Amino acid sequence: MARITAGIGTSHVPAIGAAIDHDKTQEDYWKPLFDGYMPAQEYVEKNTPDVAILVYNDHASAFSLELISTFLLGVADYFPPADEGYGPRQVPGVEGHPELAWHLAESLILDEFDMAIANEMPVDHGLTVPLSITCGQPDAWPFKVIPLCVNVIQYPQPTGKRCFKLGQAIRKAVESFPEDLNVAIYGTGGMSHQLQGERAGLINADFDTAFLDDLTANVDRLVNIGHMEYLRESGSEGIEMIMWLIMRGALGEQAKEIYRHYHVPASNTGAGLIVLEAA
Amino acid sequence: MDKNYHDIPGTYVFDGTQNRAGYHLNMFCKSLDVEANRDAFRNDPDVYLDRYPMTAEQRKAIEDRDWLGMLQLGGNIYYTFKIAIFDQVSMQAVGGMMSNMTEEEFRQMMVNGGRSVEGNRSKSEGN
Ligand SMILES: [Fe+2]
């Protein structure tokens, strides 16, 4: 039987990827952020999963306004890094796990979560930066990846509650996969940030810290945060944090915090990272 | 439908109304993902912009690199930022231009912990 053992929440700021790709991680600006990532890298190295379900959003890279899907699963065996206007990141291509991905798609749809399915898509910084943050710069990523892409750009984004329930359904679906697989799940994006408008640059460290706390202490509160509260308190792009709730839902009732790191700023963002284990 | 997010200051929530208004503007931005399109836009912006049936206001906002104007006319930051990438302008510079600060002032604000949410929550409550 496959099982979900660990959950990782992390911001996926493009500038973090650029700092890694251009060897800037030891510069004064970046060092405190990257020092804090090291324990998470060590954790992933010691507890390397077979497969990671990576919840992220596409930033107008693979998809545009032509077609907006709320939840989408990548079922391919390979996902190339997207060109986001600077040329594709020079990171390894992402190997998928089509068997488990199709099992998830089928189980989730029959469980009334109507997933869109992608056989071909490039993956942008939303997916590759979390891999860099937690795996460093290997020649190949140390596990297979199933991309789960969530719309967080077009209002209304799915509710946090819906995301959490999708996570619960993912846990059930993984546990009904016959092969013995160690599966991790990533929830990415956030934390507080606003890229647009006269309020650009908004950061709310109190909101972020309480969010990290309540991933173990009070999940119920997090699940009930609505669009207005995210938009107002964590900035228009802070609503990406709903993706962490898919990860949290997939860990089951109880989760244990193994490690966390929080640093302001990474570019325009409050950068958070948390490692959780299913208890 | 409750649109109380219009109460948040300095924030343009990309809802259906904005999507409809900004569709061609955003799809123009998206087209800059392709190198041949970037070359065509660079060589003759007028001819290239003709391909997208935008309003005169939207077209002017693009020509003026009026970042705030583009948002007000239906642009979405992830799309309009593709113009900034084309211009080789940073996110901090664009953030500064939208909030009346220089790039350096904006960068420094971020290093100091970012823009506070205090006083920036609500137009009606003024908090
Ligand atoms: Fe994002």
XYZ file of C-alpha atoms and ligand atoms in Angstrom:
407
model
C 0.000 0.000 0.000
C 1.181 3.526 -0.742
C 1.141 6.031 2.109
C 1.659 9.748 2.663
C 4.309 10.208 5.300
C 5.421 13.817 5.120
C 4.141 17.220 4.125
C 6.228 20.221 3.181
C 4.913 23.757 2.942
C 7.098 26.303 1.206
C 7.003 29.584 -0.655
C 7.958 29.340 -4.324
C 9.221 32.844 -5.112
C 10.929 32.980 -8.548
C 13.799 35.100 -7.198
C 14.718 32.227 -4.831
C 15.215 30.028 -7.891
C 17.215 32.743 -9.624
C 19.442 33.134 -6.532
C 20.192 29.396 -6.606
C 20.728 29.307 -10.379
C 23.083 32.299 -10.305
C 25.077 31.248 -7.229
C 23.894 34.059 -4.979
C 22.779 32.009 -1.983
C 25.777 33.080 0.120
C 25.308 36.795 -0.513
C 24.223 38.872 2.511
C 20.711 39.366 1.185
C 20.055 35.665 0.618
C 22.199 33.844 3.173
C 19.774 33.955 6.129
C 17.023 32.526 3.945
C 19.136 29.706 2.528
C 20.758 28.827 5.854
C 17.265 28.192 7.127
C 16.546 25.846 4.240
C 19.435 23.488 5.046
C 17.678 21.438 7.772
C 14.783 20.838 5.365
C 17.225 19.638 2.705
C 18.793 17.300 5.241
C 15.350 16.012 6.152
C 14.473 15.277 2.526
C 17.843 13.641 1.982
C 17.306 11.310 4.953
C 13.643 10.672 4.210
C 13.585 10.711 0.413
C 10.124 9.768 -0.805
C 9.495 7.659 -3.891
C 7.002 10.169 -5.203
C 5.970 13.693 -4.265
C 2.588 15.183 -5.037
C 3.504 18.805 -5.596
C 0.670 21.292 -5.185
C 1.507 24.569 -6.907
C 0.108 27.110 -9.298
C 1.015 28.004 -12.825
C 1.822 31.719 -13.306
C 0.518 32.242 -16.833
C 3.269 29.930 -18.124
C 1.706 26.627 -19.204
C -1.793 28.041 -19.205
C -3.306 31.405 -20.002
C -6.729 32.989 -19.788
C -7.727 30.749 -22.687
C -8.487 27.973 -20.232
C -8.646 28.183 -16.448
C -8.977 24.966 -14.474
C -9.461 25.026 -10.739
C -7.668 21.738 -9.971
C -5.499 19.959 -12.513
C -3.382 16.809 -12.274
C -0.321 16.213 -14.451
C -0.299 12.574 -15.563
C 2.687 12.663 -17.935
C 5.931 10.809 -17.389
C 7.925 13.995 -17.985
C 7.404 17.727 -17.446
C 9.934 20.179 -18.937
C 10.814 23.424 -17.107
C 8.882 26.335 -18.637
C 10.426 29.377 -20.302
C 9.178 32.305 -18.236
C 10.827 34.919 -20.406
C 14.416 34.387 -19.253
C 14.860 30.995 -20.950
C 13.921 27.812 -19.039
C 15.592 27.363 -15.620
C 18.672 25.197 -15.957
C 17.346 22.530 -13.618
C 16.646 18.850 -14.240
C 13.435 17.957 -16.054
C 10.702 16.608 -13.803
C 9.843 12.930 -14.016
C 6.236 12.088 -13.352
C 4.573 8.977 -12.009
C 1.764 8.261 -14.512
C 0.471 5.129 -12.732
C -0.113 6.865 -9.415
C -1.208 10.075 -11.143
C -3.919 8.252 -13.103
C -4.935 6.354 -9.995
C -5.330 9.712 -8.236
C -7.287 11.213 -11.125
C -9.660 8.260 -11.265
C -10.087 7.944 -7.504
C -10.598 11.661 -6.968
C -13.136 12.064 -9.756
C -15.118 9.060 -8.521
C -14.878 10.631 -5.060
C -16.565 13.746 -6.572
C -13.471 15.950 -6.999
C -13.646 16.892 -10.669
C -10.011 17.143 -11.668
C -8.761 18.393 -15.028
C -6.074 16.154 -16.509
C -2.941 17.252 -18.387
C -0.869 14.932 -20.541
C 1.534 17.656 -21.610
C 2.602 20.755 -19.742
C 5.743 22.653 -18.892
C 6.179 23.451 -15.190
C 7.201 26.904 -14.013
C 8.932 28.270 -10.892
C 5.869 27.369 -8.832
C 6.907 23.734 -9.097
C 10.674 23.840 -9.668
C 11.600 26.345 -6.932
C 10.220 24.136 -4.111
C 12.278 21.265 -5.548
C 15.398 23.450 -5.518
C 14.675 24.660 -1.979
C 14.368 21.147 -0.601
C 16.729 19.171 -2.866
C 19.473 21.653 -3.757
C 21.116 21.266 -7.165
C 21.243 17.552 -8.033
C 21.752 16.203 -11.589
C 18.326 14.621 -11.375
C 15.516 15.184 -8.866
C 15.662 12.420 -6.237
C 11.985 11.416 -6.575
C 9.154 11.384 -9.064
C 6.700 14.239 -9.030
C 2.971 14.447 -9.641
C 2.073 18.089 -10.325
C -1.243 19.259 -8.890
C -1.928 22.680 -10.300
C -4.437 24.987 -8.568
C -5.958 28.192 -9.912
C -5.018 30.980 -7.532
C -4.912 33.833 -10.070
C -8.526 34.085 -11.216
C -11.070 35.069 -8.552
C -12.741 33.091 -7.108
C -10.012 30.666 -6.227
C -11.221 27.442 -4.606
C -11.966 27.910 -0.916
C -9.467 26.817 1.688
C -12.067 24.368 2.939
C -12.396 22.765 -0.490
C -8.620 22.524 -0.726
C -8.433 20.842 2.670
C -11.107 18.322 1.666
C -9.268 17.606 -1.576
C -6.219 16.855 0.551
C -8.245 14.410 2.634
C -9.449 12.699 -0.543
C -5.878 12.509 -1.830
C -4.850 10.695 1.361
C -7.616 8.136 0.837
C -6.730 7.728 -2.846
C -3.026 7.206 -2.146
C -3.825 4.574 0.478
C -5.813 2.591 -2.077
C -2.838 2.351 -4.453
C -1.543 -1.238 -4.215
C 2.171 -0.600 -4.733
C 4.320 0.081 -1.672
C 5.267 3.702 -2.141
C 6.487 6.367 0.226
C 4.672 9.546 -0.844
C 5.337 13.097 0.278
C 3.113 16.055 -0.456
C 4.150 19.666 -1.000
C 1.913 22.677 -0.512
C 3.581 25.710 -2.059
C 3.170 29.451 -2.586
C 2.671 32.367 -0.237
C 3.205 33.390 2.353
C 1.952 36.981 2.654
C 2.707 39.063 -0.430
C 1.126 41.459 -2.846
C 2.710 42.109 -6.216
C 0.132 44.537 -7.587
C -1.446 47.923 -7.025
C -0.656 50.768 -4.660
C -0.528 48.229 -1.819
C 2.296 46.274 -3.517
C 4.894 45.040 -1.057
C 2.466 44.162 1.708
C 3.809 41.652 4.231
C 2.013 40.398 7.323
C 4.434 38.400 9.444
C 1.863 37.966 12.240
C -0.587 36.359 9.840
C 2.137 34.082 8.446
C 3.382 33.004 11.866
C -0.132 32.220 13.072
C -0.686 30.222 9.880
C 2.448 28.161 10.524
C 1.407 27.642 14.156
C -2.095 26.516 13.309
C -1.051 23.924 10.738
C -0.642 21.785 13.850
C -2.404 23.736 16.623
C -5.694 24.801 15.041
C -6.291 23.467 11.548
C -9.976 24.253 11.903
C -9.264 27.977 12.029
C -7.131 27.818 8.884
C -9.701 25.800 6.980
C -12.286 28.505 7.638
C -10.242 31.492 6.453
C -12.191 32.994 3.541
C -11.121 34.906 0.441
C -11.618 38.322 2.030
C -9.380 37.550 4.975
C -6.572 36.248 2.748
C -6.849 39.212 0.384
C -7.019 41.792 3.140
C -4.571 40.349 5.659
C -2.019 38.468 3.561
C -2.106 40.461 0.308
C -3.738 39.645 -3.004
C -1.147 36.967 -3.782
C -1.103 35.608 -0.218
C -4.174 33.592 -1.129
C -1.709 31.061 -2.552
C -1.646 29.705 0.997
C -4.841 27.757 0.271
C -2.501 25.314 -1.484
C -0.835 24.505 1.847
C -4.221 23.282 3.054
C -4.305 20.545 0.407
C -0.997 19.355 1.829
C -2.294 19.588 5.385
C -5.525 17.738 4.561
C -3.497 14.896 3.072
C -1.622 14.319 6.347
C -4.688 13.119 8.267
C -6.145 14.285 11.577
C -2.932 14.880 13.442
C 0.353 16.211 12.128
C 3.628 16.781 13.877
C 5.865 19.762 13.154
C 9.442 18.696 12.452
C 10.946 21.997 11.333
C 10.075 25.526 10.287
C 11.757 28.596 8.908
C 10.427 32.063 8.225
C 12.232 34.988 6.677
C 11.310 38.424 5.316
C 11.883 39.300 2.560
C 12.497 37.018 -0.369
C 12.030 39.567 -3.130
C 8.496 40.855 -2.334
C 7.406 37.953 -0.166
C 7.295 36.602 3.349
C 9.083 33.286 2.804
C 7.973 30.378 4.959
C 8.853 26.728 5.106
C 7.506 23.952 7.282
C 8.152 20.220 7.462
C 5.315 18.144 8.871
C 4.858 14.437 9.420
C 1.622 12.510 9.533
C 1.234 11.593 13.200
C -22.287 38.060 -5.562
C -20.478 39.788 -2.731
C -17.807 42.103 -4.135
C -16.657 43.521 -0.825
C -13.035 43.086 -1.893
C -13.406 46.454 -3.608
C -13.075 47.820 -0.084
C -9.412 46.784 0.107
C -7.225 49.782 -0.771
C -4.736 49.664 -3.658
C -5.769 46.164 -4.706
C -7.283 45.020 -8.027
C -8.907 41.636 -7.579
C -8.893 39.751 -10.870
C -12.521 38.661 -11.067
C -14.756 37.915 -14.039
C -15.364 41.585 -14.748
C -11.627 42.261 -14.906
C -11.027 39.135 -16.955
C -13.563 40.232 -19.587
C -12.292 43.786 -19.688
C -8.648 42.774 -19.876
C -8.738 39.655 -22.010
C -6.959 41.010 -25.090
C -4.541 43.111 -23.063
C -3.529 40.056 -21.049
C -3.330 37.821 -24.108
C -1.034 40.367 -25.757
C 1.200 40.113 -22.668
C 1.064 36.331 -22.824
C 2.171 36.369 -26.456
C 5.520 37.824 -25.331
C 6.410 34.348 -24.039
C 7.392 33.526 -27.613
C 10.701 34.897 -28.843
C 9.470 35.538 -32.400
C 6.645 37.639 -30.947
C 9.042 39.608 -28.758
C 11.120 40.359 -31.851
C 8.051 41.432 -33.797
C 6.892 43.687 -30.936
C 10.358 45.205 -30.618
C 10.643 45.838 -34.375
C 7.287 47.507 -34.798
C 5.182 47.930 -31.646
C 2.333 49.613 -33.560
C 1.881 46.843 -36.061
C 2.239 44.203 -33.378
C -0.321 45.783 -31.043
C -2.784 45.910 -33.964
C -3.088 42.137 -33.636
C -4.906 42.550 -30.312
C -8.312 44.253 -30.331
C -7.755 46.399 -27.241
C -9.345 49.692 -26.306
C -7.388 52.869 -27.071
C -6.927 53.361 -23.309
C -5.460 49.894 -22.843
C -3.130 50.394 -25.762
C -1.957 53.713 -24.365
C -1.398 52.194 -20.913
C 0.857 49.590 -22.525
C 2.732 52.176 -24.594
C 3.222 54.388 -21.511
C 4.151 51.414 -19.302
C 1.444 52.675 -16.981
C 1.481 49.636 -14.673
C -1.336 50.832 -12.466
C -3.430 51.863 -15.470
C -3.053 48.416 -16.982
C -4.415 46.829 -13.775
C -7.290 49.282 -13.676
C -8.178 48.360 -17.257
C -8.312 44.623 -16.620
C -4.653 43.655 -16.656
C -3.441 40.966 -14.287
C -0.019 41.382 -12.705
C 1.247 37.950 -13.810
C 0.479 38.974 -17.389
C 1.531 42.617 -17.286
C 4.767 41.560 -15.618
C 5.679 39.848 -18.892
C 6.092 43.371 -20.316
C 8.435 44.164 -17.423
C 10.460 41.036 -18.245
C 10.522 42.190 -21.877
C 11.778 45.622 -20.715
C 14.193 43.984 -18.247
C 12.565 45.882 -15.392
C 12.462 44.288 -11.917
C 9.435 43.463 -9.777
C 10.665 46.025 -7.233
C 10.796 48.716 -9.893
C 7.253 47.897 -11.024
C 6.082 47.743 -7.394
C 7.639 51.149 -6.836
C 6.027 52.640 -9.941
C 2.619 51.388 -8.788
C 3.028 52.861 -5.316
C 4.879 56.074 -6.064
C 8.315 55.041 -4.827
C 11.687 54.589 -6.478
C 12.986 51.080 -7.041
C 15.543 51.596 -4.275
C 12.939 52.899 -1.811
C 10.733 49.918 -2.586
C 13.581 47.440 -2.149
C 14.492 49.070 1.166
C 10.883 48.901 2.350
C 10.921 45.151 1.684
C 14.207 44.676 3.545
C 12.643 46.544 6.478
C 9.803 44.033 6.651
C 7.539 45.128 3.820
C 4.504 47.382 3.675
C 2.536 47.110 6.904
C -1.020 45.880 6.817
C -1.843 48.478 9.506
C -3.832 51.240 7.885
C -4.022 49.244 4.632
C -6.893 46.887 5.337
C -10.051 48.745 4.447
C -11.119 51.940 2.721
C -14.344 52.164 4.722
C -12.842 51.359 8.122
C -9.645 53.260 7.468
C -7.629 50.621 9.326
Fe 2.879 31.624 -6.988
